[in-house]
PDB file of C-alpha atoms in Angstrom:
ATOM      1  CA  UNK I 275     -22.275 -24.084-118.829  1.00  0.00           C
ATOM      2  CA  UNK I 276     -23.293 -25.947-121.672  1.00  0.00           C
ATOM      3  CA  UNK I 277     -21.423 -27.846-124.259  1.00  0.00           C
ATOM      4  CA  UNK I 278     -21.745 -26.085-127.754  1.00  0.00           C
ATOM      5  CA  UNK I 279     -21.984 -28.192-130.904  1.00  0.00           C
ATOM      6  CA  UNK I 280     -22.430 -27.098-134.595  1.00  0.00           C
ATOM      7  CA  UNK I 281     -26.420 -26.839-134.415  1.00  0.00           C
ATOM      8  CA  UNK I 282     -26.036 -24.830-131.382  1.00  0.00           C
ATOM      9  CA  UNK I 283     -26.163 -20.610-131.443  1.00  0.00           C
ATOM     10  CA  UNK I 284     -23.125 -19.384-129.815  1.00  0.00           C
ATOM     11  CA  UNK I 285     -23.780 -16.478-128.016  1.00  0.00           C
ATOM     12  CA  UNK I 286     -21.008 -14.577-126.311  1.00  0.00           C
ATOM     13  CA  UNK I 287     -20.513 -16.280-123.075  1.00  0.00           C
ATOM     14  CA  UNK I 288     -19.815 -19.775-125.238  1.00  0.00           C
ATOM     15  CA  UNK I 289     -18.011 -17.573-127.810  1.00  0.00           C
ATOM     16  CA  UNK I 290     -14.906 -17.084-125.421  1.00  0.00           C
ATOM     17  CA  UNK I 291     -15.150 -20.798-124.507  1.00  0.00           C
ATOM     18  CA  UNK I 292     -15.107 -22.109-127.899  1.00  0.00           C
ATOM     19  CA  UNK I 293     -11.409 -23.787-129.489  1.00  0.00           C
ATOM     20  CA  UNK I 294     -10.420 -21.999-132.806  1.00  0.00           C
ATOM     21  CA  UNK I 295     -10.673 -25.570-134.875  1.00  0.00           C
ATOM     22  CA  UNK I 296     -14.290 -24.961-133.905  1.00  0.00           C
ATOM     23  CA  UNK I 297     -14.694 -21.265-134.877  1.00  0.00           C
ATOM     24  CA  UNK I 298     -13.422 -22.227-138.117  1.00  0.00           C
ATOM     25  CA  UNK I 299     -15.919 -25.093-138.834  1.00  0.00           C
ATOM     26  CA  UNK I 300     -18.637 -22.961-137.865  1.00  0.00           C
ATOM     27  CA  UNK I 301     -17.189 -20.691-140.436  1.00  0.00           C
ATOM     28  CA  UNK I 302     -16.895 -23.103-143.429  1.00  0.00           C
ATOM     29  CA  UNK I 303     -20.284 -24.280-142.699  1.00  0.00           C
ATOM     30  CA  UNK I 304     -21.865 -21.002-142.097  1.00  0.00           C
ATOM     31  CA  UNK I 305     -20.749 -19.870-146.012  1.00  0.00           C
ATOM     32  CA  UNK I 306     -21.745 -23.426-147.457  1.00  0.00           C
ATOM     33  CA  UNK I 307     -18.033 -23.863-148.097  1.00  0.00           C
ATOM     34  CA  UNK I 308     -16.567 -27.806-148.942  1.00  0.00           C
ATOM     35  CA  UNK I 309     -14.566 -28.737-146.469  1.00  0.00           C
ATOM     36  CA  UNK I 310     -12.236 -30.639-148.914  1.00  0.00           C
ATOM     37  CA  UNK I 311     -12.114 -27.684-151.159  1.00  0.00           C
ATOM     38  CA  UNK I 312     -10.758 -25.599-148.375  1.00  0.00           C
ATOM     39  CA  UNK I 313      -7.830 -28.331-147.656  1.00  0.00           C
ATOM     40  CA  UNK I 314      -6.430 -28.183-151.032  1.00  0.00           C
ATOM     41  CA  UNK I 315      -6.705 -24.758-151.133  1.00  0.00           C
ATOM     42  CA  UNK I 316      -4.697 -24.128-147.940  1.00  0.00           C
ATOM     43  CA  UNK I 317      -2.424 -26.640-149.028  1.00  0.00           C
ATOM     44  CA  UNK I 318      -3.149 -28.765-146.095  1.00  0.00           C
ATOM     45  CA  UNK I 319      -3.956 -32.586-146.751  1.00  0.00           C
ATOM     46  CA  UNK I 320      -7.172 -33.452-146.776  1.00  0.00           C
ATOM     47  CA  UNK I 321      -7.252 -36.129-143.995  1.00  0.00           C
ATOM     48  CA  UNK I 322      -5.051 -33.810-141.772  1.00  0.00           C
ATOM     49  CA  UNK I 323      -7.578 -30.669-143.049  1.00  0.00           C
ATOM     50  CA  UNK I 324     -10.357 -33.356-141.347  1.00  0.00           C
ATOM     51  CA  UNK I 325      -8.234 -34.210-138.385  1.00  0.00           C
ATOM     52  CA  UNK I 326      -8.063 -30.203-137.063  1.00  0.00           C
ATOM     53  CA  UNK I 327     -11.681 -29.489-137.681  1.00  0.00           C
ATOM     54  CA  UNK I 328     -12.884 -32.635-135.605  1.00  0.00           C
ATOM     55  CA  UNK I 329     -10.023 -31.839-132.740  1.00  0.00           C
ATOM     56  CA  UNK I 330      -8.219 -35.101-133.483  1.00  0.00           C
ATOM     57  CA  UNK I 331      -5.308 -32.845-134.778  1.00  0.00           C
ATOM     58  CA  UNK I 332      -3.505 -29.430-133.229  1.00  0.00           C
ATOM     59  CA  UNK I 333      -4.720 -26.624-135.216  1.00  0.00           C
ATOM     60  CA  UNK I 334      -1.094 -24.767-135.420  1.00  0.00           C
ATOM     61  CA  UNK I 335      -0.457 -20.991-136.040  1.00  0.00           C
ATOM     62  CA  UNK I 336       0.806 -22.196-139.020  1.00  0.00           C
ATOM     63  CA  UNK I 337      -1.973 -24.270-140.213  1.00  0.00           C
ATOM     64  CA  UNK I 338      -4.817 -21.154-139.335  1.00  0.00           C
ATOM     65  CA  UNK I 339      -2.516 -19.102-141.382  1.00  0.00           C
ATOM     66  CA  UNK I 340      -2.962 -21.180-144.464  1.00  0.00           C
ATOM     67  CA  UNK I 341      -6.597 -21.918-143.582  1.00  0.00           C
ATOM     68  CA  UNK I 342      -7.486 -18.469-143.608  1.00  0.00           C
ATOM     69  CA  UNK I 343      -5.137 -16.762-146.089  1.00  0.00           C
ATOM     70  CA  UNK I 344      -5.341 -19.616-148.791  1.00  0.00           C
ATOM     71  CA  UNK I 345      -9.041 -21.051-147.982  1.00  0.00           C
ATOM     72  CA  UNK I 346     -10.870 -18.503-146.440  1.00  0.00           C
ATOM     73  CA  UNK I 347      -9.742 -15.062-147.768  1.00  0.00           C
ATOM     74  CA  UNK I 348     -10.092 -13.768-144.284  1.00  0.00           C
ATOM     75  CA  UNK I 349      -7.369 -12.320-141.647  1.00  0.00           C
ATOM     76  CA  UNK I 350      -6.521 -14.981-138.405  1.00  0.00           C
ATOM     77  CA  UNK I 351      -7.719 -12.644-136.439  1.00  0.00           C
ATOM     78  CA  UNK I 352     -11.213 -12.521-137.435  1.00  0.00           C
ATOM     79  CA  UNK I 353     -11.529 -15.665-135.203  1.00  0.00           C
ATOM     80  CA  UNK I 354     -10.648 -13.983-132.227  1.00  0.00           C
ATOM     81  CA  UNK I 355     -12.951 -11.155-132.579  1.00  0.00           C
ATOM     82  CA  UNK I 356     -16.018 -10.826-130.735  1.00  0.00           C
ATOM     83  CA  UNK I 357     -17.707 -10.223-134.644  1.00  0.00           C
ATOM     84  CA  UNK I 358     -17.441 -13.847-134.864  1.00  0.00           C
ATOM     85  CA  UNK I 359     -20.311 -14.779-132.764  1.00  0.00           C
ATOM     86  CA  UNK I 360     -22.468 -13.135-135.054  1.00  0.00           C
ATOM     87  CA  UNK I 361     -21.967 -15.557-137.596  1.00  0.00           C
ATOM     88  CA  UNK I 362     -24.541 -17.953-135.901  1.00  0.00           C
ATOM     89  CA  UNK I 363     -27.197 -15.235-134.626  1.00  0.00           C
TER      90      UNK I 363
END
């Protein structure tokens, strides 16, 4: 299999292979969102906020919550939902 970056399409096989941190990136980026704009809105610092979307850091339950309640406006669980690969199609 190959290895899926940020310029790649993810297609469903990948999809299930992919780490949430990632899913999330791809998210941010897919809606033109600032990345440091999303860390102070989640209330997560910004260097940590930099640390879980490059992998560097454990993306906690915790952490996704504020991401995507305070950030993203969208439910935790869109990110484990097939819908998600549609993002990059």
């Amino acid at each position: 299999m190959s290895q899926v970056n940020d310029s790649s399409v993810v297609n469903n096989d990948q999809f299930i292979d992919l780490p949430v941190h990632l899913r999330v990136r791809k998210y941010i980026k897919s809606k033109g969102y600032v990345i440091r704009v999303i860390a102070e809105k989640s209330g997560i610092d910004e260097k940590r906020f930099y640390k879980i979307m490059t992998g560097k850091s454990r993306l906690t339950a915790d952490d996704l919550e504020k991401i995507c309640f305070g950030g993203l406006s969208v439910e935790p669980s869109y990110f484990f939902e097939n819908k998600f690969s549609e993002i990059e199609n």
